Short mmCIF file of C-alpha atoms in Angstrom, two decimals:
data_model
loop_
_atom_site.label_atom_id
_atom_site.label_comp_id
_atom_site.label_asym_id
_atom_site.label_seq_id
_atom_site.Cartn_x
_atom_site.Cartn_y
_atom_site.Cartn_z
CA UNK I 285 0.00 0.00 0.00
CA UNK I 286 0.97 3.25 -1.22
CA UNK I 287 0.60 6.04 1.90
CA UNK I 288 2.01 9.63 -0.09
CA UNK I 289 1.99 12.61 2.49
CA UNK I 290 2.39 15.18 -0.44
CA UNK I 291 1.56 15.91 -3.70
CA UNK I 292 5.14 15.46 -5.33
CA UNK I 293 4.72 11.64 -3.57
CA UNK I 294 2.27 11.28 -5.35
CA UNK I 295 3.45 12.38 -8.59
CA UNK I 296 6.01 9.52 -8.01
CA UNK I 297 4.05 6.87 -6.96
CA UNK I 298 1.71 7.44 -10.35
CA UNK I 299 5.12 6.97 -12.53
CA UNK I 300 6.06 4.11 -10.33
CA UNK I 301 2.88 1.77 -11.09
CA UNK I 302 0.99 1.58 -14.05
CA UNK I 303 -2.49 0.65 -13.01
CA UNK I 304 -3.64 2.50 -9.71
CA UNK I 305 -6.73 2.72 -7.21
CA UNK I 306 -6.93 5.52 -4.85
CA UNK I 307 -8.98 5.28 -1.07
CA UNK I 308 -9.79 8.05 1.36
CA UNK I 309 -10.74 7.38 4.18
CA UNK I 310 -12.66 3.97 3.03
CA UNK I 311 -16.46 5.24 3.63
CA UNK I 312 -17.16 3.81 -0.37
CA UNK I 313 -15.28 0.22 -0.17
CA UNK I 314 -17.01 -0.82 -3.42
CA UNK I 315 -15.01 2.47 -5.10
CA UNK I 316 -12.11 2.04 -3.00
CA UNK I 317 -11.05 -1.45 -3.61
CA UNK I 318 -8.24 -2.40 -5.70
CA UNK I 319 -8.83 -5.09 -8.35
CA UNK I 320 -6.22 -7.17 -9.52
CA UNK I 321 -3.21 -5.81 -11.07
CA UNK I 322 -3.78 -2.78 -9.14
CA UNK I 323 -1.68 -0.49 -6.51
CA UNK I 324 -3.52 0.93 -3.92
CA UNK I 325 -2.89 4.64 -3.52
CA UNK I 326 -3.94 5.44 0.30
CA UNK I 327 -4.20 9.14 0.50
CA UNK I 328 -5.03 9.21 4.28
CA UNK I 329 -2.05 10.87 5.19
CA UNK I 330 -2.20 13.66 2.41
CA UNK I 331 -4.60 15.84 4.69
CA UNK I 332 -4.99 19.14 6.25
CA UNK I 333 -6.34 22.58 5.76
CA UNK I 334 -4.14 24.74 3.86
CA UNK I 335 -6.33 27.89 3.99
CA UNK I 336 -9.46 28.73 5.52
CA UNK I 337 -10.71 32.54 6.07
CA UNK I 338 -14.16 32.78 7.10
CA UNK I 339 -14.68 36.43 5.83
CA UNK I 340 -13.69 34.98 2.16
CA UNK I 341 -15.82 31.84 2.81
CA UNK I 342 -13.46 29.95 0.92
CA UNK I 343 -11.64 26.63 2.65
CA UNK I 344 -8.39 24.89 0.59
CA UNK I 345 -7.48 21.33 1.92
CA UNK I 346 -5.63 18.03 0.75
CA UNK I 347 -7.41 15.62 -0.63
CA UNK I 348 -7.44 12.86 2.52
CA UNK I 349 -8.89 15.63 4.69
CA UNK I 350 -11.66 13.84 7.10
CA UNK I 351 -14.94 16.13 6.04
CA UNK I 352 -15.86 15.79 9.66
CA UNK I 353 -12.88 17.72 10.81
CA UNK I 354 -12.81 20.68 8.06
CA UNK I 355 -17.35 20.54 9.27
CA UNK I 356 -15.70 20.97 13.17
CA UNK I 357 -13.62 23.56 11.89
CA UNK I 358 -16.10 25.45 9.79
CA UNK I 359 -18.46 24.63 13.18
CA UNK I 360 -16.72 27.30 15.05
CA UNK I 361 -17.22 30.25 12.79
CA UNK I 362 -20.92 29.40 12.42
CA UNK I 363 -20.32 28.02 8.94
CA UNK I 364 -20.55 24.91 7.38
CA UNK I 365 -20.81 22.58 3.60
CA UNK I 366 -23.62 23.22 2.11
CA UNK I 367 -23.83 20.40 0.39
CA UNK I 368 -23.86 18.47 3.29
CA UNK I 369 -21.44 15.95 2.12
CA UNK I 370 -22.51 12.15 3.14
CA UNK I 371 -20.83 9.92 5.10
CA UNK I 372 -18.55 12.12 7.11
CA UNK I 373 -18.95 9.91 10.69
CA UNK I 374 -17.37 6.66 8.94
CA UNK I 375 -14.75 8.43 7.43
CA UNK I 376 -15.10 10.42 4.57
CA UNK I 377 -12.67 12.30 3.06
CA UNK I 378 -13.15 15.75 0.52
CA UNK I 379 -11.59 13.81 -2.24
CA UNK I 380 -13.72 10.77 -1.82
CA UNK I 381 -16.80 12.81 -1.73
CA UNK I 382 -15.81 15.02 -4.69
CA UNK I 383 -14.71 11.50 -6.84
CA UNK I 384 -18.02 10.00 -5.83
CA UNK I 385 -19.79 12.97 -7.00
CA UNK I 386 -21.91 12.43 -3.67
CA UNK I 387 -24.10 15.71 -2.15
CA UNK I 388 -26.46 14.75 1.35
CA UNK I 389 -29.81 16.55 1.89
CA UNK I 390 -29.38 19.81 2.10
CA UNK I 391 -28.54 19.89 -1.51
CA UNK I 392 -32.66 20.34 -1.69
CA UNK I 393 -31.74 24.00 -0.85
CA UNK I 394 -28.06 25.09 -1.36
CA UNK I 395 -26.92 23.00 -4.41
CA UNK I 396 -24.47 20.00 -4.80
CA UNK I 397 -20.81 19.34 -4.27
CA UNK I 398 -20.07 20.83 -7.67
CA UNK I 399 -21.66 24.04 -7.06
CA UNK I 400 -19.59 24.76 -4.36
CA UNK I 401 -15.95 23.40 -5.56
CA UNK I 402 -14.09 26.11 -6.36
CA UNK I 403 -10.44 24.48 -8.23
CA UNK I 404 -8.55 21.52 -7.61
CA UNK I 405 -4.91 20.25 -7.73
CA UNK I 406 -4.40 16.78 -9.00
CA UNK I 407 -2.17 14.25 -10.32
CA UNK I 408 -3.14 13.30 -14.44
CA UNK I 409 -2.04 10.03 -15.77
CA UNK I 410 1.78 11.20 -16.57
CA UNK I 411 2.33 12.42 -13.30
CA UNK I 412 2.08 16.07 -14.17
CA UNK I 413 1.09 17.90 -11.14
CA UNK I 414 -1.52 20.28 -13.03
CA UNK I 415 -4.69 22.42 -11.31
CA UNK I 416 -8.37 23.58 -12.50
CA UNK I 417 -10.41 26.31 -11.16
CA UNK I 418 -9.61 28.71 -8.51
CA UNK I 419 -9.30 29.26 -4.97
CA UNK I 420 -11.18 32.07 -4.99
CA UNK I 421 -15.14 33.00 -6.09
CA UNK I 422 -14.15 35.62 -8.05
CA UNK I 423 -11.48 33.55 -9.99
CA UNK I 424 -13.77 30.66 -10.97
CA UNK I 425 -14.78 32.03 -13.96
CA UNK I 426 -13.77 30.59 -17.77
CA UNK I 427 -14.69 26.56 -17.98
CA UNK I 428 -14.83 25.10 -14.90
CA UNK I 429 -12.63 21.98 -15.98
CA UNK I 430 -12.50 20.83 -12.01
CA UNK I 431 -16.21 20.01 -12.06
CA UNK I 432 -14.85 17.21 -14.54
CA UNK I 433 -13.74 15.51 -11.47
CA UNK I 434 -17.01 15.46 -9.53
CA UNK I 435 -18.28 11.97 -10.12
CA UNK I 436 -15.51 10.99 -12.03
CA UNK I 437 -14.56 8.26 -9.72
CA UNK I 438 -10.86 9.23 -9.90
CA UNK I 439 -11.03 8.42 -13.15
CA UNK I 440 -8.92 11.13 -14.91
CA UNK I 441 -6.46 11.79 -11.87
CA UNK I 442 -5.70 11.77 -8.42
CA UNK I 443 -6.69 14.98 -6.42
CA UNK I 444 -4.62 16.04 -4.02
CA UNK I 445 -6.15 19.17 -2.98
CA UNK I 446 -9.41 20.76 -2.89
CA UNK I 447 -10.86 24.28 -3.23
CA UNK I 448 -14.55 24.87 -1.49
CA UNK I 449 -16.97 28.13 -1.01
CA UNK I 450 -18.56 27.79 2.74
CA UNK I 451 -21.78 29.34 3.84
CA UNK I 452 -22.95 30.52 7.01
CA UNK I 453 -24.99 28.19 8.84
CA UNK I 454 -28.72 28.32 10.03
CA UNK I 455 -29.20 29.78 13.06
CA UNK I 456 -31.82 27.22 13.74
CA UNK I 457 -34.08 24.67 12.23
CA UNK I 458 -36.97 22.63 12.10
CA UNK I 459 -38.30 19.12 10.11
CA UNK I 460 -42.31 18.66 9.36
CA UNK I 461 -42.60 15.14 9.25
CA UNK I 462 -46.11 13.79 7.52
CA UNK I 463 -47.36 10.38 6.12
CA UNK I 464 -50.18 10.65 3.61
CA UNK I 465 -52.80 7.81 3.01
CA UNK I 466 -50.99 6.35 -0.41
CA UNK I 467 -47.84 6.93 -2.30
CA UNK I 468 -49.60 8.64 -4.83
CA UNK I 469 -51.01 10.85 -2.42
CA UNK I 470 -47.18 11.68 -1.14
CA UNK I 471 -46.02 12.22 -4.68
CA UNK I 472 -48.48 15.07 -5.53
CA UNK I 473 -47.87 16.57 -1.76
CA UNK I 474 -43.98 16.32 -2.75
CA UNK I 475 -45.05 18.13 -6.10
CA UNK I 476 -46.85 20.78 -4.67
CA UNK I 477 -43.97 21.43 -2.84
CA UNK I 478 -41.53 20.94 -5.61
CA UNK I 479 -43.78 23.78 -7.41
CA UNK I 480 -44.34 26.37 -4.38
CA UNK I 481 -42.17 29.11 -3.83
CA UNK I 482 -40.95 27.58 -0.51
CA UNK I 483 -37.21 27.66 1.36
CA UNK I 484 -36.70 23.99 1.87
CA UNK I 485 -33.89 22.96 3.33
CA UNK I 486 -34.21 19.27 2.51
CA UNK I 487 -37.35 17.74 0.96
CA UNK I 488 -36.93 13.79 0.99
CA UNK I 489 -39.19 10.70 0.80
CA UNK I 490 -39.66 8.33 3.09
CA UNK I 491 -41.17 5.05 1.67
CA UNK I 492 -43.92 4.06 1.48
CA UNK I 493 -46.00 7.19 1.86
CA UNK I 494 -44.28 9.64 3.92
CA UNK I 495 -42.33 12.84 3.49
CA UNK I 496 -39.98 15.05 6.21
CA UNK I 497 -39.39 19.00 5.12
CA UNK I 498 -36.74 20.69 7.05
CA UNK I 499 -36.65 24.15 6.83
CA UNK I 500 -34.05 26.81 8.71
CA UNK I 501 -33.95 30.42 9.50
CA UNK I 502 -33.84 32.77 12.66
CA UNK I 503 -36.25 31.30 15.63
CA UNK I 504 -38.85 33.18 15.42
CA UNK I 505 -39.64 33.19 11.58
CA UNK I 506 -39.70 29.00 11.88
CA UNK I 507 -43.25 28.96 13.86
CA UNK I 508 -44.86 30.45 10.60
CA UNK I 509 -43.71 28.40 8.23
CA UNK I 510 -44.17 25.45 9.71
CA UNK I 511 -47.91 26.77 9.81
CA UNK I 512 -47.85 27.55 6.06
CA UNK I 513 -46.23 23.98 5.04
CA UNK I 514 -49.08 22.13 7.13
CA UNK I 515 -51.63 24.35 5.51
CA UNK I 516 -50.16 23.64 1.88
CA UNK I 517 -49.84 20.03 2.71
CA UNK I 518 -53.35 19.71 4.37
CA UNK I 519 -51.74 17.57 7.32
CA UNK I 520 -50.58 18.80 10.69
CA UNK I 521 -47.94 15.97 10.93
CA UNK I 522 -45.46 15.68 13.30
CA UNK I 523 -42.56 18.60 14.10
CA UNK I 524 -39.35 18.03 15.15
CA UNK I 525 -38.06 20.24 17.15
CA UNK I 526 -34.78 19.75 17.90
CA UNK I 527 -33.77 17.79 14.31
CA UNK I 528 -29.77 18.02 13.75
CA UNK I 529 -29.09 14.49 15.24
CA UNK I 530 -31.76 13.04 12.91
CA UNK I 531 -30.50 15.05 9.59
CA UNK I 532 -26.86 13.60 10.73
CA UNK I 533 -27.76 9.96 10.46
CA UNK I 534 -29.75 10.42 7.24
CA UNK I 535 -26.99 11.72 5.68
CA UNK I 536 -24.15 9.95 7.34
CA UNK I 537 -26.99 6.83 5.46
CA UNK I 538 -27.27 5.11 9.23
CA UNK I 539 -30.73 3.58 7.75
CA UNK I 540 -28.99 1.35 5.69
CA UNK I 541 -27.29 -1.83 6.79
CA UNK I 542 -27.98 -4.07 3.83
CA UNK I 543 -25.05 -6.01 2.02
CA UNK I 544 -25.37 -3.71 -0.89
CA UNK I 545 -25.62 -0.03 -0.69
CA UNK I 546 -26.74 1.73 -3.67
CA UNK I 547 -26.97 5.27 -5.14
CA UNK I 548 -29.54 5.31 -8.06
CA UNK I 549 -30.63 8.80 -10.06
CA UNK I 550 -34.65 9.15 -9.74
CA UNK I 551 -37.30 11.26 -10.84
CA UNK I 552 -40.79 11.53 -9.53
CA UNK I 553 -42.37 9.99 -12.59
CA UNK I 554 -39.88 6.95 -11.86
CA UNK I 555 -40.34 6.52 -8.20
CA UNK I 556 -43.26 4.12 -8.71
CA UNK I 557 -41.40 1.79 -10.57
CA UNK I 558 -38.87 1.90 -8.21
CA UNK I 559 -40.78 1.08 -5.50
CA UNK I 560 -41.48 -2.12 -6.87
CA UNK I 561 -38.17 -3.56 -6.84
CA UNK I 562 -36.53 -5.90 -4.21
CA UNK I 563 -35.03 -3.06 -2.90
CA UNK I 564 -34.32 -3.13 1.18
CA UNK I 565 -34.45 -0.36 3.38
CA UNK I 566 -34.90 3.02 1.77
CA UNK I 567 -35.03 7.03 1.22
CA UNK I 568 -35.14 9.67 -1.72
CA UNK I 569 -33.44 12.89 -0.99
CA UNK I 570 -33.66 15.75 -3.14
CA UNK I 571 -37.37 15.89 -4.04
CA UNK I 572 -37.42 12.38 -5.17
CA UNK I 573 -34.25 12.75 -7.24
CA UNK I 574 -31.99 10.54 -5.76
CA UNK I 575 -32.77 7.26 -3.84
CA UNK I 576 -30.41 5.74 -1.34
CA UNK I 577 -31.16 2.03 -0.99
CA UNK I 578 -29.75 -1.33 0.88
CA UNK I 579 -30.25 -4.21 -1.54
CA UNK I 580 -28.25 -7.24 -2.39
CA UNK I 581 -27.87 -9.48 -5.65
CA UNK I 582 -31.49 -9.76 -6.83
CA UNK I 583 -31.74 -5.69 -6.52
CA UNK I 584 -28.33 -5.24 -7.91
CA UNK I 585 -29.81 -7.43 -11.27
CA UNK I 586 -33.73 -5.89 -10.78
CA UNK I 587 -31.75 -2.69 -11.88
CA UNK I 588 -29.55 -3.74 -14.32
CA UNK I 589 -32.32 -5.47 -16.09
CA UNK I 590 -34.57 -2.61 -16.71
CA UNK I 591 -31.46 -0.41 -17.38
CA UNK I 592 -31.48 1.52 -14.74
CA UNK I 593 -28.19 3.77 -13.90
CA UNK I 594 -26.78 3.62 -10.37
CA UNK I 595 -23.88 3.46 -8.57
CA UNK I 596 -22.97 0.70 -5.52
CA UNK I 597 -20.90 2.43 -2.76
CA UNK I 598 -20.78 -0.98 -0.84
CA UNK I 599 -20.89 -4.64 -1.70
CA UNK I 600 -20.48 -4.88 -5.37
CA UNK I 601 -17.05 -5.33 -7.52
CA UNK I 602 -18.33 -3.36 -10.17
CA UNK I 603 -19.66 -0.51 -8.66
CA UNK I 604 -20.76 1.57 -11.77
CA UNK I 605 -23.65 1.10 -14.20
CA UNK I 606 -23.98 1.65 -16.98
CA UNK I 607 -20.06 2.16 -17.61
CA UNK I 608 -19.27 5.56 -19.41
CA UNK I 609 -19.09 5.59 -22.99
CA UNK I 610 -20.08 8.97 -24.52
CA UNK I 611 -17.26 10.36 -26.73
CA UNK I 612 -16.15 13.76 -24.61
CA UNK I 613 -15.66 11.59 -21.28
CA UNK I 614 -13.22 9.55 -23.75
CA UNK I 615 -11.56 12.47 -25.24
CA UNK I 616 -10.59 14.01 -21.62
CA UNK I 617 -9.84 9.98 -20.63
CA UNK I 618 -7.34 10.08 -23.21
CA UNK I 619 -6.10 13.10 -22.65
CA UNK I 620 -5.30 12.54 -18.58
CA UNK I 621 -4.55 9.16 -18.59
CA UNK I 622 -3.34 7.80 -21.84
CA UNK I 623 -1.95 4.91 -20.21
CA UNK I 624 -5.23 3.67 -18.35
CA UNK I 625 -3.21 3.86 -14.70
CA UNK I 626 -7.02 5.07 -13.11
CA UNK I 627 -10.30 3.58 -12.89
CA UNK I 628 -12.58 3.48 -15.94
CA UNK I 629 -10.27 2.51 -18.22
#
């Protein structure tokens, strides 16, 4: 196992080994694992915050940087993520979460990982040390090549350090939780919500007929709109007052134990189907646009046989389906790593 502590290590270790497979801090095993013929690039000791000031709102940090301790960090000056990056209690780094491409809940409000990655630094398939982006807001302008890297599964290099814009935090906040007579019945309450001009921090389904609203804002303007959401949703429901423990383990995934953990892209129109799968334990974040899911072999092929796209985080050797094949992600494949040293080759 490879264990590089700076980027120039890992310039070397790239030229040193011609197939590669980089791991964080492990959260994704089924992304993380070597196959055969490959060198395991552990970037757990490439961490730390390089620059952080909280009246720029702008946070630089090596790749194997736990996301819990740049959250602690950004904790202390009232900010935080906004994208509310998953799995940060088992381990997460900012590379892994950038690579996966993965955003948590509050995306519903604030946006995804690649609305708030400023530049990176990373290693390309020659071991040229090159960069993309800014580290600044005001510098990300021109094409924002480092958004190639969100959801590339490391597939064009190895990052090795990491631009992000913070926000402030919520002051405070609060979660409506309501369960409607039918899934059908949930799906138009989740539309009506999609479709009103409401501040929702996180807007997620629970299976099978059930949906929690979180919403955040100074104290005294919550009261109100919780008022206004029960009114639109014709339900009083049930409020919880005191919600951040919850929100951690849905987006840390705690609901899911299954031998399989998936990741599969949804839409509201395809959330019936989904729901009859063999698909375990469950939840769709985003307004019904992406599904978390424990499953095992016979969801794994439900999936695959109706051509479904997803991605396994846990449990599966081949983690990615369908495969890319679309000409530009070959052109910049080609480009980074002629040699095929990275995954997706």
């Amino acid at each position: 196992m490879l264990r590089p502590k700076t980027p120039e290590e890992v310039q070397e270790a790239v030229l040193a080994h011609p197939r590669l497979r980089v791991r964080g801090g492990g959260s994704k095993p089924a992304l993380s694992g070597p196959e055969e013929g490959e060198a395991l690039l552990d970037l757990s000791e490439l961490k730390g915050v390089v620059e952080y000031d909280p009246e720029e709102l702008v946070l630089v940090a090596r790749a194997g940087t736990r996301v819990a301790e740049v959250e602690a960090l950004l904790k202390a000056h009232g900010q935080h993520l906004p994208f509310h990056p998953p799995l940060s209690a088992p381990g997460a780094t900012l590379g892994g979460t950038v690579a996966a491409g993965l955003s948590g809940p509050l995306a519903q409000r604030f946006g995804g990982v690649r609305d708030f990655l400023l530049g990176v630094r990373f290693v390309d398939g020659q071991g040229r040390l090159l960069k993309g982006g800014g580290k600044v807001v005001k510098n990300a302008a021109g094409f924002p090549f480092h958004r190639l890297m969100v959801g590339a599964l490391g597939a064009f290099g190895v990052l090795v350090e990491l631009a992000f814009k913070v926000f402030p935090a919520p002051p405070a906040t609060r979660t409506l939780r309501v369960a409607f007579p039918s899934l059908e019945e949930a799906l138009s309450a989740l539309e009506r919500l999609l479709l009103a001009p409401l501040d929702l921090m996180a807007l997620d389904l629970l299976p099978p007929n059930a949906l929690e609203v979180r919403i955040g804002g100074f104290p005294e303007a919550l009261g109100p709109r919780l008022e206004k959401l029960k009114r639109l949703l014709g339900r009083d429901g049930e409020v919880l007052e005191e919600d951040e423990a919850h929100w951690e383990g849905v987006r840390n995934l705690a609901f899911l134990e299954g031998p399989l953990l998936l990741k599969v892209p949804s839409r509201l129109d395809l959330i019936p189907l989904l729901e009859g799968l063999p698909l375990g334990r469950r939840r769709y974040l985003l307004g019904g646009n992406v599904l978390y899911a424990e499953g095992d072999g016979e969801a794994l092929k439900a999936l695959r046989a109706r051509g479904l796209a997803h991605l396994v985080l846990k449990g599966a050797e081949d983690p990615l389906f369908p495969r890319p094949q679309n000409p530009f992600f070959q052109k910049v494949k080609a480009a980074l790593d002629p040699l095929g040293r990275f995954p997706l080759r």
